[in-house]
XYZ file of N, CA and C in Angstrom:
699
model
N 3.004 2.204 -32.939
C 2.380 1.277 -31.983
C 2.074 1.990 -30.667
N 0.965 1.661 -30.079
C 0.617 2.197 -28.757
C 1.608 1.671 -27.724
N 2.015 2.521 -26.823
C 2.968 2.113 -25.790
C 2.406 0.954 -24.986
N 3.263 -0.011 -24.691
C 2.788 -1.211 -24.008
C 2.842 -1.115 -22.502
N 3.473 -0.084 -21.941
C 3.654 -0.148 -20.511
C 3.324 1.085 -19.728
N 3.936 2.224 -20.069
C 3.771 3.400 -19.224
C 4.398 3.144 -17.866
N 3.654 3.435 -16.805
C 4.168 3.226 -15.456
C 4.513 1.767 -15.217
N 3.693 0.840 -15.754
C 3.970 -0.584 -15.558
C 5.322 -0.958 -16.155
N 5.610 -0.446 -17.355
C 6.855 -0.788 -18.019
C 8.050 -0.353 -17.191
N 8.020 0.862 -16.677
C 9.139 1.348 -15.878
C 9.270 0.563 -14.573
N 8.122 0.217 -13.971
C 8.162 -0.552 -12.726
C 8.736 -1.943 -12.956
N 8.317 -2.575 -14.046
C 8.822 -3.916 -14.366
C 10.310 -3.863 -14.658
N 10.730 -2.882 -15.441
C 12.154 -2.750 -15.790
C 13.008 -2.573 -14.549
N 12.591 -1.682 -13.657
C 13.349 -1.432 -12.433
C 13.393 -2.674 -11.552
N 12.250 -3.335 -11.423
C 12.163 -4.517 -10.561
C 13.081 -5.631 -11.042
N 13.028 -5.948 -12.348
C 13.799 -7.078 -12.858
C 15.274 -6.766 -13.075
N 15.663 -5.527 -12.871
C 17.089 -5.199 -12.884
C 17.668 -5.132 -11.476
N 16.816 -5.271 -10.455
C 17.286 -5.163 -9.067
C 16.865 -6.404 -8.282
N 16.015 -6.227 -7.283
C 15.630 -7.342 -6.417
C 14.895 -8.441 -7.179
N 14.125 -8.045 -8.191
C 13.395 -9.038 -8.974
C 14.312 -9.993 -9.696
N 15.444 -9.477 -10.188
C 16.392 -10.359 -10.875
C 16.922 -11.421 -9.928
N 17.308 -11.020 -8.739
C 17.839 -11.973 -7.769
C 16.808 -13.055 -7.450
N 15.573 -12.633 -7.266
C 14.519 -13.582 -6.901
C 14.236 -14.548 -8.047
N 14.015 -14.001 -9.256
C 13.598 -14.852 -10.365
C 14.748 -15.631 -10.974
N 15.967 -15.138 -10.822
C 17.116 -15.912 -11.270
C 17.229 -17.196 -10.456
N 16.923 -17.102 -9.159
C 16.913 -18.295 -8.318
C 15.773 -19.225 -8.710
N 14.594 -18.645 -8.936
C 13.431 -19.465 -9.265
C 13.657 -20.219 -10.573
N 14.194 -19.521 -11.581
C 14.399 -20.144 -12.896
C 15.715 -20.900 -12.995
N 16.467 -20.967 -11.901
C 17.742 -21.669 -11.908
C 17.616 -23.073 -11.348
N 18.724 -23.585 -10.839
C 18.753 -24.948 -10.312
C 19.153 -24.995 -8.846
N 19.328 -23.828 -8.239
C 19.735 -23.789 -6.845
C 18.658 -24.370 -5.934
N 19.111 -24.929 -4.824
C 18.180 -25.445 -3.816
C 17.740 -24.346 -2.852
N 18.280 -23.134 -3.024
C 17.979 -22.034 -2.113
C 16.662 -21.346 -2.501
N 15.607 -22.124 -2.558
C 14.279 -21.601 -2.862
C 13.300 -22.169 -1.850
N 12.250 -21.386 -1.574
C 11.242 -21.874 -0.647
C 10.190 -22.698 -1.406
N 9.199 -23.171 -0.684
C 8.188 -24.045 -1.268
C 7.434 -23.364 -2.402
N 7.084 -22.103 -2.202
C 6.338 -21.363 -3.226
C 7.200 -21.167 -4.465
N 8.449 -20.748 -4.279
C 9.336 -20.519 -5.412
C 9.599 -21.798 -6.189
N 9.767 -22.915 -5.497
C 9.975 -24.196 -6.171
C 8.747 -24.578 -6.987
N 7.569 -24.328 -6.445
C 6.330 -24.637 -7.148
C 6.216 -23.794 -8.424
N 6.570 -22.515 -8.338
C 6.528 -21.641 -9.512
C 7.551 -22.104 -10.542
N 8.746 -22.486 -10.098
C 9.766 -23.014 -11.017
C 9.228 -24.215 -11.777
N 8.599 -25.119 -11.068
C 8.081 -26.339 -11.697
C 6.942 -26.018 -12.659
N 6.077 -25.082 -12.278
C 4.978 -24.699 -13.156
C 5.468 -24.052 -14.439
N 6.405 -23.111 -14.308
C 6.960 -22.452 -15.492
C 7.645 -23.469 -16.399
N 8.367 -24.410 -15.809
C 9.044 -25.441 -16.596
C 8.033 -26.283 -17.370
N 6.891 -26.555 -16.755
C 5.848 -27.320 -17.453
C 5.320 -26.562 -18.664
N 5.139 -25.248 -18.511
C 4.683 -24.433 -19.642
C 5.699 -24.458 -20.768
N 6.972 -24.287 -20.441
C 8.024 -24.339 -21.454
C 8.041 -25.695 -22.145
N 7.912 -26.766 -21.369
C 7.911 -28.114 -21.957
C 6.752 -28.294 -22.930
N 5.620 -27.704 -22.635
C 4.464 -27.812 -23.527
C 4.716 -27.082 -24.841
N 5.346 -25.920 -24.771
C 5.697 -25.194 -25.999
C 6.657 -26.025 -26.838
N 7.690 -26.571 -26.208
C 8.676 -27.377 -26.923
C 8.030 -28.623 -27.538
N 7.097 -29.240 -26.819
C 6.408 -30.408 -27.340
C 5.598 -30.056 -28.571
N 4.898 -28.915 -28.537
C 4.150 -28.467 -29.719
C 5.071 -28.357 -30.925
N 6.205 -27.684 -30.738
C 7.125 -27.471 -31.846
C 7.704 -28.789 -32.341
N 8.063 -29.674 -31.416
C 8.620 -30.970 -31.800
C 7.604 -31.783 -32.606
N 6.350 -31.753 -32.164
C 5.305 -32.511 -32.861
C 5.037 -31.965 -34.264
N 5.339 -30.682 -34.460
C 5.110 -30.053 -35.763
C 6.322 -30.145 -36.678
N 7.315 -30.929 -36.265
C 8.482 -31.132 -37.119
C 9.719 -30.383 -36.694
N 9.654 -29.684 -35.576
C 10.825 -28.989 -35.065
C 11.024 -27.625 -35.693
N 12.108 -26.969 -35.273
C 12.386 -25.604 -35.719
C 13.788 -25.464 -36.307
N 14.340 -26.549 -36.826
C 15.667 -26.499 -37.419
C 15.734 -25.417 -38.500
N 16.595 -24.435 -38.302
C 16.779 -23.377 -39.279
C 15.739 -22.283 -39.249
N 14.709 -22.414 -38.434
C 13.639 -21.410 -38.384
C 14.080 -20.200 -37.562
N 13.506 -19.048 -37.862
C 13.789 -17.841 -37.084
C 12.722 -17.672 -36.015
N 13.164 -17.365 -34.796
C 12.259 -17.229 -33.661
C 12.613 -15.967 -32.886
N 11.621 -15.184 -32.532
C 11.797 -14.073 -31.606
C 11.156 -14.475 -30.286
N 11.956 -14.554 -29.239
C 11.435 -14.856 -27.907
C 11.452 -13.559 -27.115
N 10.282 -12.978 -26.933
C 10.150 -11.661 -26.321
C 9.830 -11.803 -24.830
N 10.625 -11.167 -23.994
C 10.496 -11.377 -22.558
C 11.131 -12.697 -22.187
N 12.380 -12.898 -22.626
C 13.019 -14.218 -22.539
C 13.441 -14.604 -21.134
N 13.472 -13.648 -20.192
C 13.925 -13.991 -18.846
C 15.343 -14.511 -18.870
N 15.597 -15.607 -18.189
C 16.935 -16.185 -18.149
C 17.153 -17.231 -19.232
N 16.269 -17.250 -20.233
C 16.481 -18.120 -21.386
C 15.855 -19.489 -21.307
N 14.872 -19.679 -20.428
C 14.302 -21.007 -20.227
C 13.668 -21.587 -21.490
N 13.162 -20.747 -22.380
C 12.635 -21.230 -23.658
C 13.618 -20.981 -24.791
N 14.245 -19.822 -24.831
C 15.134 -19.469 -25.935
C 16.297 -20.449 -26.076
N 16.868 -20.854 -24.958
C 18.036 -21.737 -25.012
C 17.688 -23.103 -25.597
N 16.665 -23.817 -25.112
C 16.339 -25.107 -25.745
C 15.905 -24.974 -27.197
N 15.299 -23.840 -27.577
C 14.955 -23.640 -28.982
C 16.221 -23.569 -29.826
N 17.219 -22.834 -29.354
C 18.486 -22.739 -30.085
C 19.186 -24.093 -30.140
N 19.144 -24.832 -29.047
C 19.777 -26.149 -29.022
C 19.079 -27.127 -29.954
N 17.825 -26.841 -30.302
C 17.088 -27.659 -31.260
C 17.327 -27.209 -32.708
N 18.115 -26.174 -32.905
C 18.461 -25.764 -34.252
C 17.831 -24.484 -34.739
N 17.059 -23.790 -33.897
C 16.437 -22.530 -34.301
C 17.446 -21.386 -34.208
N 17.187 -20.353 -34.997
C 17.950 -19.112 -34.894
C 17.111 -18.134 -34.081
N 17.513 -17.933 -32.835
C 16.677 -17.236 -31.869
C 17.182 -15.820 -31.617
N 16.277 -14.871 -31.733
C 16.533 -13.495 -31.322
C 15.744 -13.282 -30.039
N 16.440 -13.255 -28.907
C 15.774 -13.208 -27.603
C 16.007 -11.850 -26.952
N 14.987 -11.350 -26.293
C 15.089 -10.034 -25.670
C 14.345 -10.020 -24.345
N 14.794 -9.136 -23.472
C 14.123 -8.951 -22.190
C 14.281 -7.500 -21.773
N 13.284 -6.970 -21.105
C 13.321 -5.585 -20.652
C 14.444 -5.357 -19.645
N 14.874 -6.435 -18.991
C 15.913 -6.365 -17.974
C 17.274 -6.739 -18.557
N 18.241 -5.835 -18.452
C 19.594 -6.147 -18.912
C 20.210 -7.264 -18.066
N 19.840 -7.326 -16.785
C 20.342 -8.392 -15.917
C 19.852 -9.749 -16.389
N 18.572 -9.826 -16.756
C 18.009 -11.083 -17.261
C 18.662 -11.480 -18.578
N 18.770 -10.542 -19.508
C 19.346 -10.844 -20.816
C 20.797 -11.314 -20.685
N 21.559 -10.690 -19.802
C 22.952 -11.083 -19.605
C 23.055 -12.482 -19.006
N 22.178 -12.783 -18.057
C 22.179 -14.115 -17.460
C 21.780 -15.165 -18.484
N 20.806 -14.852 -19.336
C 20.388 -15.792 -20.382
C 21.536 -16.070 -21.340
N 22.266 -15.024 -21.727
C 23.412 -15.198 -22.623
C 24.480 -16.074 -21.972
N 24.706 -15.857 -20.688
C 25.695 -16.675 -19.969
C 25.278 -18.138 -19.952
N 23.999 -18.384 -19.681
C 23.518 -19.765 -19.635
C 23.585 -20.425 -21.012
N 23.318 -19.649 -22.050
C 23.394 -20.216 -23.398
C 24.826 -20.601 -23.746
N 25.784 -19.750 -23.428
C 27.183 -20.063 -23.714
C 27.606 -21.332 -22.991
N 27.102 -21.527 -21.786
C 27.453 -22.717 -21.016
C 26.796 -23.971 -21.570
N 25.663 -23.802 -22.256
C 24.884 -24.962 -22.700
C 25.113 -25.365 -24.150
N 25.608 -24.469 -24.988
C 25.555 -24.705 -26.437
C 26.577 -25.709 -26.955
N 27.684 -25.905 -26.265
C 28.678 -26.854 -26.733
C 29.536 -26.290 -27.852
N 30.449 -27.106 -28.355
C 31.423 -26.657 -29.347
C 30.807 -26.476 -30.729
N 29.796 -27.273 -31.053
C 29.172 -27.216 -32.378
C 27.654 -27.071 -32.217
N 27.206 -25.860 -31.908
C 25.763 -25.658 -31.689
C 24.962 -25.883 -32.956
N 23.742 -26.413 -32.777
C 22.866 -26.655 -33.926
C 22.262 -25.357 -34.452
N 21.855 -24.500 -33.540
C 21.250 -23.232 -33.917
C 22.052 -22.078 -33.353
N 21.350 -20.995 -33.051
C 22.040 -19.821 -32.529
C 21.054 -19.003 -31.696
N 21.578 -18.300 -30.712
C 20.738 -17.411 -29.909
C 21.504 -16.136 -29.601
N 20.835 -15.025 -29.801
C 21.384 -13.711 -29.467
C 20.452 -13.074 -28.450
N 21.008 -12.541 -27.368
C 20.208 -11.985 -26.285
C 20.456 -10.481 -26.182
N 19.371 -9.714 -26.100
C 19.461 -8.266 -26.011
C 18.577 -7.737 -24.887
N 18.997 -6.640 -24.289
C 18.163 -5.923 -23.327
C 17.308 -4.942 -24.118
N 16.017 -5.254 -24.218
C 15.139 -4.449 -25.069
C 13.706 -4.659 -24.621
N 12.929 -3.552 -24.501
C 11.521 -3.737 -24.175
C 10.776 -4.238 -25.410
N 9.647 -4.831 -25.170
C 8.934 -5.541 -26.233
C 8.609 -4.659 -27.422
N 8.196 -3.431 -27.189
C 7.779 -2.579 -28.296
C 8.944 -2.128 -29.170
N 10.189 -2.349 -28.702
C 11.369 -1.989 -29.476
C 11.867 -3.128 -30.353
N 11.280 -4.308 -30.216
C 11.686 -5.450 -31.035
C 11.200 -5.235 -32.465
N 12.081 -5.446 -33.428
C 11.741 -5.274 -34.839
C 12.127 -6.524 -35.616
N 11.758 -6.547 -36.895
C 12.115 -7.661 -37.761
C 10.923 -8.545 -38.073
N 11.192 -9.609 -38.816
C 10.163 -10.590 -39.166
C 10.701 -11.971 -38.841
N 9.837 -12.796 -38.253
C 10.255 -14.109 -37.780
C 9.201 -15.148 -38.131
N 9.652 -16.372 -38.302
C 8.713 -17.466 -38.557
C 7.788 -17.653 -37.357
N 8.374 -17.610 -36.166
C 7.636 -17.844 -34.926
C 8.000 -16.774 -33.903
N 6.999 -16.292 -33.170
C 7.221 -15.333 -32.092
C 6.623 -15.914 -30.814
N 7.386 -15.873 -29.733
C 6.914 -16.391 -28.451
C 6.992 -15.305 -27.384
N 6.063 -15.351 -26.453
C 6.036 -14.411 -25.329
C 5.392 -15.142 -24.152
N 6.217 -15.681 -23.278
C 5.761 -16.582 -22.222
C 5.825 -15.907 -20.852
N 4.694 -15.914 -20.151
C 4.599 -15.422 -18.773
C 5.062 -13.968 -18.637
N 4.667 -13.137 -19.591
C 5.015 -11.717 -19.571
C 3.786 -10.850 -19.311
N 2.658 -11.210 -19.903
C 1.468 -10.356 -19.844
C 0.925 -10.171 -18.436
N 1.313 -11.035 -17.516
C 0.838 -10.912 -16.132
C 1.250 -9.569 -15.519
N 2.268 -8.937 -16.083
C 2.749 -7.662 -15.541
C 2.008 -6.449 -16.093
N 1.041 -6.657 -17.027
C 0.415 -5.529 -17.712
C -1.102 -5.673 -17.747
N -1.841 -4.548 -17.643
C -3.305 -4.598 -17.741
C -3.744 -4.924 -19.161
N -5.046 -5.177 -19.354
C -5.538 -5.697 -20.623
C -5.253 -4.782 -21.812
N -5.420 -3.456 -21.641
C -5.187 -2.584 -22.791
C -3.734 -2.622 -23.233
N -2.822 -2.724 -22.278
C -1.411 -2.838 -22.629
C -1.121 -4.213 -23.239
N -1.762 -5.248 -22.716
C -1.588 -6.584 -23.276
C -2.096 -6.639 -24.716
N -3.204 -5.955 -25.011
C -3.718 -5.895 -26.377
C -2.684 -5.285 -27.316
N -2.040 -4.195 -26.857
C -1.013 -3.550 -27.675
C 0.193 -4.464 -27.861
N 0.531 -5.214 -26.824
C 1.624 -6.170 -26.918
C 1.330 -7.223 -27.970
N 0.120 -7.777 -27.933
C -0.258 -8.813 -28.893
C -0.220 -8.268 -30.313
N -0.706 -7.055 -30.496
C -0.691 -6.440 -31.826
C 0.730 -6.324 -32.356
N 1.651 -5.899 -31.498
C 3.033 -5.749 -31.944
C 3.689 -7.105 -32.181
N 3.458 -8.055 -31.288
C 4.010 -9.398 -31.478
C 3.541 -9.989 -32.807
N 2.267 -9.787 -33.112
C 1.714 -10.313 -34.360
C 2.379 -9.677 -35.574
N 2.733 -8.401 -35.469
C 3.373 -7.717 -36.601
C 4.761 -8.267 -36.885
N 5.353 -8.978 -35.928
C 6.687 -9.549 -36.099
C 6.654 -10.950 -36.694
N 5.481 -11.591 -36.659
C 5.387 -13.011 -36.996
C 4.855 -13.249 -38.408
N 5.575 -14.055 -39.167
C 5.104 -14.460 -40.488
C 4.118 -15.619 -40.409
N 4.233 -16.435 -39.352
C 3.433 -17.667 -39.344
C 2.754 -17.987 -38.020
N 3.500 -17.903 -36.924
C 2.975 -18.454 -35.674
C 3.322 -17.559 -34.495
N 2.385 -17.513 -33.548
C 2.547 -16.714 -32.332
C 2.133 -17.575 -31.140
N 2.984 -17.637 -30.131
C 2.694 -18.417 -28.921
C 2.786 -17.482 -27.719
N 1.696 -17.394 -26.957
C 1.655 -16.516 -25.788
C 1.090 -17.273 -24.598
N 1.458 -16.829 -23.409
C 0.836 -17.368 -22.200
C 0.463 -16.212 -21.291
N -0.522 -16.458 -20.431
C -1.029 -15.425 -19.536
C -1.722 -16.093 -18.362
N -1.879 -15.345 -17.294
C -2.627 -15.836 -16.132
C -4.111 -15.634 -16.412
N -4.900 -16.699 -16.499
C -6.294 -16.565 -16.917
C -7.185 -15.960 -15.838
N -8.094 -15.117 -16.291
C -9.030 -14.471 -15.381
C -10.291 -15.322 -15.283
N -10.399 -16.047 -14.178
C -11.578 -16.857 -13.873
C -12.005 -16.510 -12.454
N -13.225 -16.825 -12.061
C -13.636 -16.533 -10.681
C -12.697 -17.133 -9.640
N -12.244 -18.359 -9.873
C -11.373 -19.038 -8.914
C -10.026 -18.324 -8.794
N -9.401 -18.054 -9.928
C -8.088 -17.411 -9.889
C -8.181 -15.961 -9.426
N -9.309 -15.318 -9.689
C -9.497 -13.957 -9.198
C -9.535 -13.935 -7.676
N -10.168 -14.934 -7.075
C -10.205 -15.036 -5.618
C -8.804 -15.300 -5.063
N -8.069 -16.221 -5.697
C -6.713 -16.514 -5.246
C -5.837 -15.269 -5.314
N -5.969 -14.523 -6.402
C -5.180 -13.299 -6.556
C -5.514 -12.306 -5.450
N -6.806 -12.169 -5.150
C -7.229 -11.229 -4.105
C -6.686 -11.649 -2.751
N -6.698 -12.929 -2.468
C -6.158 -13.417 -1.201
C -4.671 -13.086 -1.115
N -3.947 -13.296 -2.233
C -2.519 -12.989 -2.249
C -2.245 -11.525 -2.019
N -3.108 -10.657 -2.538
C -2.911 -9.223 -2.376
C -3.127 -8.771 -0.937
N -3.847 -9.561 -0.156
C -4.082 -9.211 1.240
C -2.853 -9.455 2.111
N -1.886 -10.206 1.550
C -0.674 -10.531 2.310
C 0.556 -10.152 1.493
N 0.752 -8.856 1.266
C 1.888 -8.433 0.443
C 3.216 -8.749 1.112
N 4.200 -9.080 0.276
C 5.539 -9.349 0.788
C 6.534 -8.414 0.130
N 7.748 -8.365 0.635
C 8.760 -7.454 0.097
C 9.141 -7.765 -1.340
N 8.915 -9.019 -1.795
C 9.299 -9.391 -3.157
C 8.225 -9.022 -4.172
N 7.052 -8.600 -3.709
C 5.973 -8.247 -4.629
C 6.090 -6.781 -5.029
N 6.963 -6.535 -6.018
C 7.241 -5.152 -6.392
C 6.477 -4.732 -7.641
N 5.827 -5.650 -8.318
C 5.023 -5.301 -9.485
C 3.628 -5.891 -9.310
N 2.646 -5.271 -9.943
C 1.289 -5.776 -9.874
C 1.135 -6.994 -10.770
N 0.172 -7.832 -10.436
C -0.127 -8.997 -11.257
C -1.517 -8.827 -11.856
N -1.629 -9.053 -13.163
C -2.894 -8.877 -13.867
C -3.356 -10.209 -14.459
N -4.633 -10.488 -14.280
C -5.248 -11.649 -14.907
C -5.930 -11.196 -16.199
N -5.993 -12.100 -17.183
C -6.592 -11.748 -18.465
C -7.608 -12.808 -18.883
N -8.777 -12.358 -19.295
C -9.803 -13.286 -19.769
C -9.357 -13.876 -21.098
N -9.503 -15.189 -21.231
C -9.044 -15.845 -22.454
C -9.732 -15.285 -23.691
N -11.032 -14.948 -23.568
C -11.735 -14.415 -24.735
C -11.170 -13.063 -25.164
N -10.657 -12.281 -24.199
C -10.057 -10.993 -24.549
C -8.736 -11.186 -25.287
N -7.928 -12.130 -24.812
C -6.655 -12.410 -25.481
C -6.901 -12.969 -26.876
N -7.852 -13.884 -26.981
C -8.145 -14.464 -28.292
C -8.693 -13.412 -29.252
N -9.518 -12.499 -28.740
C -10.054 -11.428 -29.587
C -8.932 -10.548 -30.118
N -7.941 -10.257 -29.274
C -6.803 -9.455 -29.706
C -6.003 -10.187 -30.780
N -5.847 -11.486 -30.624
C -5.154 -12.285 -31.642
C -5.924 -12.262 -32.966
N -7.235 -12.398 -32.866
C -8.065 -12.390 -34.078
C -7.970 -11.049 -34.809
N -8.011 -9.962 -34.045
C -7.896 -8.638 -34.657
C -6.558 -8.463 -35.375
N -5.544 -9.151 -34.880
C -4.215 -9.061 -35.479
C -4.033 -10.020 -36.643
N -5.087 -10.780 -36.965
C -5.017 -11.686 -38.106
C -4.552 -13.088 -37.780
N -4.715 -13.490 -36.524
C -4.280 -14.820 -36.099
C -5.460 -15.624 -35.544
N -5.400 -16.934 -35.751
C -6.434 -17.851 -35.269
C -5.811 -18.849 -34.300
N -6.429 -19.006 -33.130
C -5.914 -19.939 -32.122
C -6.124 -21.374 -32.604
N -5.050 -22.154 -32.565
C -5.111 -23.544 -33.012
C -4.812 -24.547 -31.908
N -4.148 -24.099 -30.836
C -3.829 -25.001 -29.733
C -3.967 -24.259 -28.412
N -4.386 -24.991 -27.382
C -4.547 -24.435 -26.040
C -4.051 -25.444 -25.013
N -3.417 -24.932 -23.978
C -2.987 -25.754 -22.850
C -3.143 -24.940 -21.575
N -3.264 -25.648 -20.469
C -3.351 -24.991 -19.168
C -2.357 -25.649 -18.225
N -1.603 -24.837 -17.519
C -0.703 -25.336 -16.484
C -1.138 -24.745 -15.159
N -1.377 -25.594 -14.189
C -1.818 -25.130 -12.880
C -1.148 -25.960 -11.799
N -0.368 -25.294 -10.953
C 0.197 -25.928 -9.774
C -0.407 -25.210 -8.563
N 0.185 -25.355 -7.417
C -0.393 -24.721 -6.230
C -0.313 -23.197 -6.293
N 0.785 -22.672 -6.866
C 0.991 -21.222 -6.855
C 1.252 -20.633 -8.243
N 1.162 -21.443 -9.266
C 1.430 -20.990 -10.637
C 0.269 -21.422 -11.525
N -0.228 -20.488 -12.313
C -1.269 -20.856 -13.269
C -1.093 -20.042 -14.533
N -1.102 -20.726 -15.666
C -0.794 -20.070 -16.929
C -1.546 -20.750 -18.067
N -2.236 -19.940 -18.868
C -2.942 -20.414 -20.056
C -2.048 -20.174 -21.258
N -1.872 -21.194 -22.067
C -0.956 -21.159 -23.200
C -1.764 -21.284 -24.495
N -1.511 -20.359 -25.432
C -2.186 -20.385 -26.724
C -1.167 -20.371 -27.844
N -1.435 -21.186 -28.872
C -0.696 -21.086 -30.130
C -1.665 -20.591 -31.185
N -1.255 -19.582 -31.927
C -2.105 -19.011 -32.974
C -1.299 -18.925 -34.265
N -1.954 -19.154 -35.387
C -1.303 -19.069 -36.689
C -1.962 -17.984 -37.519
N -1.179 -17.450 -38.423
C -1.704 -16.369 -39.277
C -2.836 -16.916 -40.144
N -3.984 -16.252 -40.111
C -5.160 -16.751 -40.828
C -5.261 -16.119 -42.208
């Protein structure tokens, strides 16, 4: 497989094991110690996760199904999937993120869990195995299109049936917003943000043998994410 990151991969890994972990752990947590922008991003990400869960619930759930959640962060999707009865193999490039996700899962699963979740510190291209469903939520924003194409190809090779991905869509409006944000860099902006044209992402899915069957868009004041579900064609 073509490397998915290069300099971006090392920058993302370093960021999410240091200052990035502290920032995003707060955003994806329940603490009130977040500013207006961080709270808005938390709410937007939660909406995206809820949409994924709704899709799965409407399709009959994932009881007993195998799921690979790649780029799991602090477990915002992997944990509810396991609580719904899925057997989840979750990974994140950041050992700090993976450890926090495991801690949150242990706190949430109860005495008789329905499913199971295992969390590992692993970059996406190192994930192996075959799974009924593969998910990768809000990860591609850290990588340019050629790296995202390689990511999609590898994710598809892991999936027997279904692939769910999200990305920041490249539109004239969002491109302007991104440019405005870049004019006011802050200390927490340690990695670049990349927008991706939906047709490019869909083309990569098609090349990998998958057909898009569902689409959703989540847009808040500071968070925007296009969500696609694709099935093996």
